[in-house]
Tab-separated table of C-alpha atoms in Angstrom:
chain	number	residue	atom	x	y	z
W	1	MET	CA	-41.215	1.147	26.875
W	2	LYS	CA	-43.132	2.350	23.773
W	3	LYS	CA	-41.385	5.949	23.948
W	4	VAL	CA	-38.046	3.888	24.062
W	5	LEU	CA	-38.700	2.208	20.671
W	6	PHE	CA	-40.224	5.074	18.962
W	7	ILE	CA	-36.897	6.993	20.124
W	8	LEU	CA	-34.756	4.070	18.592
W	9	GLY	CA	-36.880	3.775	15.746
W	10	LEU	CA	-36.553	7.573	14.825
W	11	SER	CA	-32.635	7.567	15.184
W	12	PHE	CA	-32.477	4.557	12.889
W	13	SER	CA	-34.485	6.348	10.264
W	14	LEU	CA	-32.796	9.533	10.359
W	15	CYS	CA	-29.491	8.111	10.088
W	16	THR	CA	-31.048	5.967	7.198
W	17	GLN	CA	-31.990	8.875	5.424
W	18	ALA	CA	-29.022	10.461	6.063
W	19	LEU	CA	-27.012	7.406	3.983
W	20	ALA	CA	-29.736	7.364	1.713
W	21	TYR	CA	-28.284	7.821	-1.986
W	22	SER	CA	-29.709	9.622	-4.572
W	23	GLN	CA	-31.234	6.602	-7.287
W	24	GLY	CA	-31.185	9.598	-10.016
W	25	ASP	CA	-27.829	10.361	-9.136
W	26	VAL	CA	-26.687	6.504	-9.256
W	27	GLU	CA	-28.796	6.294	-12.935
W	28	GLN	CA	-26.626	9.708	-13.747
W	29	LEU	CA	-23.417	7.970	-12.987
W	30	LYS	CA	-23.988	4.876	-14.563
W	31	ASN	CA	-25.548	6.626	-18.005
W	32	THR	CA	-22.779	9.305	-18.118
W	33	ASN	CA	-20.148	8.540	-16.072
W	34	SER	CA	-20.273	12.116	-14.401
W	35	CYS	CA	-22.055	12.866	-11.131
W	36	PRO	CA	-20.287	16.281	-9.776
W	37	GLY	CA	-21.389	16.956	-6.528
W	38	GLY	CA	-23.746	14.450	-6.261
W	39	ASP	CA	-25.474	12.468	-3.357
W	40	LEU	CA	-23.859	8.787	-3.660
W	41	SER	CA	-23.732	8.167	0.143
W	42	GLY	CA	-24.099	4.609	0.889
W	43	ALA	CA	-24.403	3.582	-2.537
W	44	PHE	CA	-23.499	0.125	-3.781
W	45	LEU	CA	-20.993	0.491	-6.937
W	46	GLN	CA	-18.775	-2.112	-6.256
W	47	ASP	CA	-16.871	-3.966	-9.146
W	48	ALA	CA	-17.781	-0.866	-11.259
W	49	ASP	CA	-16.048	0.359	-13.777
W	50	LEU	CA	-15.793	4.245	-13.187
W	51	THR	CA	-12.616	5.081	-15.243
W	52	GLY	CA	-12.021	8.668	-15.743
W	53	ALA	CA	-15.665	9.254	-14.073
W	54	ASN	CA	-16.465	13.021	-12.887
W	55	LEU	CA	-17.509	12.563	-8.909
W	56	SER	CA	-15.771	15.995	-8.156
W	57	ASP	CA	-17.386	17.400	-4.995
W	58	ALA	CA	-19.778	13.933	-4.991
W	59	ASN	CA	-20.525	12.359	-1.380
W	60	LEU	CA	-19.622	8.893	-1.290
W	61	SER	CA	-19.596	8.537	2.458
W	62	TYR	CA	-20.001	4.791	3.311
W	63	ALA	CA	-20.452	4.247	0.110
W	64	ASN	CA	-18.725	0.457	-1.559
W	65	LEU	CA	-16.447	1.138	-3.860
W	66	SER	CA	-14.892	-2.355	-3.644
W	67	ASN	CA	-13.102	-3.951	-6.333
W	68	THR	CA	-13.990	-0.900	-8.439
W	69	VAL	CA	-12.252	0.717	-11.392
W	70	LEU	CA	-11.434	4.682	-10.967
W	71	GLU	CA	-8.635	4.822	-12.704
W	72	ASN	CA	-7.841	8.623	-13.759
W	73	ALA	CA	-11.164	9.831	-11.937
W	74	ASN	CA	-11.617	13.273	-10.994
W	75	LEU	CA	-12.628	12.734	-7.021
W	76	THR	CA	-11.578	16.109	-5.532
W	77	LYS	CA	-12.999	17.357	-2.685
W	78	ALA	CA	-15.394	14.149	-2.596
W	79	ASN	CA	-16.657	13.000	0.823
W	80	LEU	CA	-15.299	9.133	1.358
W	81	GLN	CA	-15.457	8.959	4.658
W	82	LYS	CA	-15.974	5.439	5.789
W	83	ALA	CA	-16.248	4.620	2.279
W	84	ASN	CA	-15.169	0.973	1.444
W	85	LEU	CA	-12.459	1.179	-0.984
W	86	ARG	CA	-10.778	-2.407	-0.957
W	87	LYS	CA	-8.985	-3.306	-3.686
W	88	ALA	CA	-10.419	-0.296	-5.997
W	89	TYR	CA	-7.822	0.662	-8.778
W	90	LEU	CA	-7.035	4.271	-8.566
W	91	ALA	CA	-4.251	4.700	-10.678
W	92	GLY	CA	-3.814	8.359	-11.636
W	93	ALA	CA	-6.974	9.531	-9.779
W	94	ASP	CA	-7.129	12.836	-8.621
W	95	LEU	CA	-8.359	13.074	-4.733
W	96	THR	CA	-7.131	16.343	-4.134
W	97	ASN	CA	-8.447	17.852	-1.025
W	98	ALA	CA	-10.802	14.996	-0.615
W	99	ASP	CA	-12.062	13.320	2.703
W	100	LEU	CA	-10.902	9.805	3.317
W	101	THR	CA	-11.540	9.781	7.231
W	102	SER	CA	-12.044	6.429	8.362
W	103	ALA	CA	-12.076	4.833	4.645
W	104	VAL	CA	-10.941	1.094	4.215
W	105	VAL	CA	-8.547	1.663	1.423
W	106	THR	CA	-6.538	-1.683	2.048
W	107	GLY	CA	-5.336	-3.579	-1.271
W	108	ALA	CA	-5.844	-0.672	-3.664
W	109	ILE	CA	-3.936	0.594	-6.317
W	110	LEU	CA	-3.003	4.540	-6.124
W	111	ASN	CA	0.009	4.651	-8.202
W	112	LYS	CA	0.628	7.987	-9.211
W	113	ALA	CA	-2.518	9.266	-7.840
W	114	SER	CA	-2.977	12.928	-6.431
W	115	LEU	CA	-4.045	13.062	-2.597
W	116	ASP	CA	-2.683	16.323	-2.244
W	117	GLY	CA	-4.158	17.968	0.888
W	118	VAL	CA	-6.203	15.115	1.709
W	119	THR	CA	-7.564	14.441	5.138
W	120	ALA	CA	-7.224	10.519	5.854
W	121	PHE	CA	-7.682	10.492	9.532
W	122	ARG	CA	-7.436	6.858	10.968
W	123	THR	CA	-7.764	5.755	7.236
W	124	ASN	CA	-6.482	2.247	6.280
W	125	PHE	CA	-4.254	1.610	3.468
W	126	ALA	CA	-2.700	-1.857	4.206
W	127	HIS	CA	-0.823	-3.520	1.747
W	128	SER	CA	-2.177	-0.740	-0.518
W	129	PHE	CA	0.376	0.606	-3.244
W	130	LEU	CA	1.267	4.350	-3.618
W	131	ASN	CA	4.175	4.138	-6.029
W	132	PHE	CA	4.969	7.953	-6.923
W	133	THR	CA	1.602	9.198	-5.176
W	134	ASN	CA	1.371	12.933	-4.485
W	135	LEU	CA	0.415	13.048	-0.609
W	136	TYR	CA	1.741	16.824	-0.012
W	137	ASN	CA	0.305	18.435	3.134
W	138	ALA	CA	-2.231	15.356	3.639
W	139	ASP	CA	-3.545	14.779	6.822
W	140	LEU	CA	-2.575	10.712	7.560
W	141	ARG	CA	-3.006	10.823	11.905
W	142	GLU	CA	-3.068	7.460	12.749
W	143	ALA	CA	-3.455	6.547	9.384
W	144	ASN	CA	-2.482	2.497	8.820
W	145	LEU	CA	0.181	2.030	5.803
W	146	ASP	CA	1.328	-1.354	7.004
W	147	TYR	CA	2.772	-3.257	4.250
W	148	ALA	CA	2.353	-0.793	2.204
W	149	VAL	CA	4.332	-0.046	-1.260
W	150	CYS	CA	5.126	3.903	-1.323
W	151	SER	CA	8.326	3.984	-3.511
W	152	TYR	CA	9.102	7.529	-4.567
W	153	ALA	CA	6.003	8.970	-2.789
W	154	ASN	CA	5.667	12.475	-2.094
W	155	PHE	CA	4.754	12.737	1.744
W	156	THR	CA	6.191	16.427	1.612
W	157	SER	CA	4.834	18.964	4.869
W	158	ALA	CA	2.179	15.713	5.512
W	159	ASN	CA	0.976	15.212	9.228
W	160	LEU	CA	1.727	11.540	10.016
W	161	ALA	CA	1.581	11.564	13.544
W	162	GLN	CA	1.329	8.030	15.295
W	163	ALA	CA	0.828	6.378	11.887
W	164	TRP	CA	1.308	3.007	11.013
W	165	PHE	CA	4.106	1.976	8.680
W	166	PHE	CA	5.414	-1.938	9.816
W	167	THR	CA	7.564	-3.343	6.924
W	168	THR	CA	6.210	-0.165	4.464
W	169	ASP	CA	8.000	0.706	1.607
W	170	LEU	CA	9.252	3.597	1.371
W	171	ASN	CA	12.803	3.430	-0.543
W	172	ASN	CA	13.437	6.916	-2.152
W	173	ALA	CA	10.148	8.705	-0.501
W	174	ASN	CA	10.259	12.294	0.129
W	175	LEU	CA	9.260	12.830	3.707
W	176	SER	CA	10.944	16.106	4.241
W	177	SER	CA	9.502	18.098	6.661
W	178	ALA	CA	6.923	15.615	7.246
W	179	ASN	CA	5.272	15.386	11.068
W	180	LEU	CA	6.154	11.631	11.828
W	181	TYR	CA	5.808	12.330	15.886
W	182	ASN	CA	5.131	8.932	17.319
W	183	ALA	CA	5.087	6.531	14.283
W	184	LYS	CA	5.362	3.104	14.181
W	185	MET	CA	7.866	2.217	11.157
W	186	LYS	CA	9.465	-0.769	12.773
W	187	LYS	CA	10.758	-2.857	9.742
W	188	ALA	CA	10.369	0.114	7.544
W	189	THR	CA	12.532	0.153	4.272
W	190	LEU	CA	13.428	3.561	3.643
W	191	VAL	CA	16.370	3.479	1.121
W	192	GLY	CA	17.548	7.130	-0.400
W	193	ALA	CA	14.504	8.670	1.340
W	194	ARG	CA	14.324	12.053	2.114
W	195	LEU	CA	13.775	13.259	5.685
W	196	SER	CA	15.263	16.798	5.936
W	197	ASP	CA	13.592	18.819	8.517
W	198	ALA	CA	11.066	15.993	9.389
W	199	ASN	CA	9.817	15.428	12.882
W	200	LEU	CA	10.505	11.673	14.247
W	201	ALA	CA	10.318	12.451	17.333
W	202	SER	CA	9.358	9.310	19.414
W	203	ALA	CA	9.030	7.761	16.537
W	204	ASN	CA	10.123	3.919	16.204
W	205	LEU	CA	12.359	2.840	13.747
W	206	GLN	CA	13.308	-0.233	15.254
W	207	ASN	CA	15.476	-2.578	12.340
W	208	ALA	CA	14.222	-0.183	10.046
W	209	ASN	CA	16.640	0.346	6.966
W	210	LEU	CA	17.456	3.688	6.562
W	211	SER	CA	20.901	3.662	4.773
W	212	LYS	CA	21.727	6.888	2.005
W	213	ALA	CA	18.275	8.416	3.763
W	214	GLU	CA	18.737	12.168	4.271
W	215	LEU	CA	18.322	12.975	7.746
W	216	THR	CA	19.440	16.964	7.552
W	217	ASN	CA	18.065	18.794	10.810
W	218	ALA	CA	15.878	16.269	11.460
W	219	ASN	CA	14.605	15.688	14.646
W	220	LEU	CA	15.489	12.736	16.449
W	221	ASP	CA	14.805	13.201	19.992
W	222	ASN	CA	13.551	9.828	21.825
W	223	THR	CA	13.712	7.996	18.611
W	224	ASP	CA	13.920	4.406	18.345
W	225	LEU	CA	16.704	3.416	16.094
W	226	LEU	CA	17.519	0.329	18.004
W	227	TYR	CA	19.099	-2.144	15.173
W	228	ALA	CA	18.041	0.300	12.107
W	229	ASN	CA	20.680	0.474	9.742
W	230	LEU	CA	22.189	4.224	9.110
W	231	GLU	CA	24.928	3.251	6.548
W	232	ASN	CA	25.570	6.574	4.421
W	233	ALA	CA	22.780	8.134	5.821
W	234	LYS	CA	23.281	11.711	5.765
W	235	LEU	CA	22.552	13.580	9.408
W	236	THR	CA	23.771	16.780	9.181
W	237	GLY	CA	22.497	19.256	12.084
W	238	THR	CA	20.770	16.330	13.310
W	239	SER	CA	21.459	15.263	17.078
W	240	LEU	CA	21.486	11.549	17.524
W	241	LYS	CA	21.672	12.617	21.582
W	242	THR	CA	18.417	11.399	23.058
W	243	ALA	CA	17.910	8.648	20.033
W	244	ILE	CA	17.770	5.097	20.846
W	245	LEU	CA	20.754	3.186	19.200
W	246	LYS	CA	21.198	0.569	21.984
């Protein structure tokens, strides 16, 4: 019994140490608005004003950044795994090649932010705003974008396999060459969206609005298009033979 308790205590201690931020790095950030490469894992930074902060390569895993202002902040290559970014303000922020795996970004503002090459596996972006956001080549597998507003967002070549887009606003978004295999896009609005060469195999687009969408050479194998609006959609080179239309 004592041995079991010792092992459990040791495991907890190691876990705590792994998430222990450097108080010196926290102070540096507060005093200079800059802490590139710093250890801020698990830090409590909610409600802070970090406008324009330099946090490139910083370890912010498990950090609490809810309601934090990070407008135009430099978060390139930052580790934000499982961070709490609920309702954070990230307009214009640079998150190029950052790791947002399993982070909570619900209700956040990411308009005109750069998430180029970001890793966001199973990240929750529900109810967030990503208007004009650059997500080129991003890994968004199984991410949750339900009810998000992503008009004019750039998802070119992004991996969105099994991602969720229920009632998501994707009007005029660029999803060219994106992988949307088995994506859940029921009731999504994609008016004028670009989906040329996109993989939509087995995706659910029931009741989706695809009017004026560009679907040239898109893969629609077993795609559920029941009650979808395809008025004036461009389907050149696209086969609907195996798509579910009724």
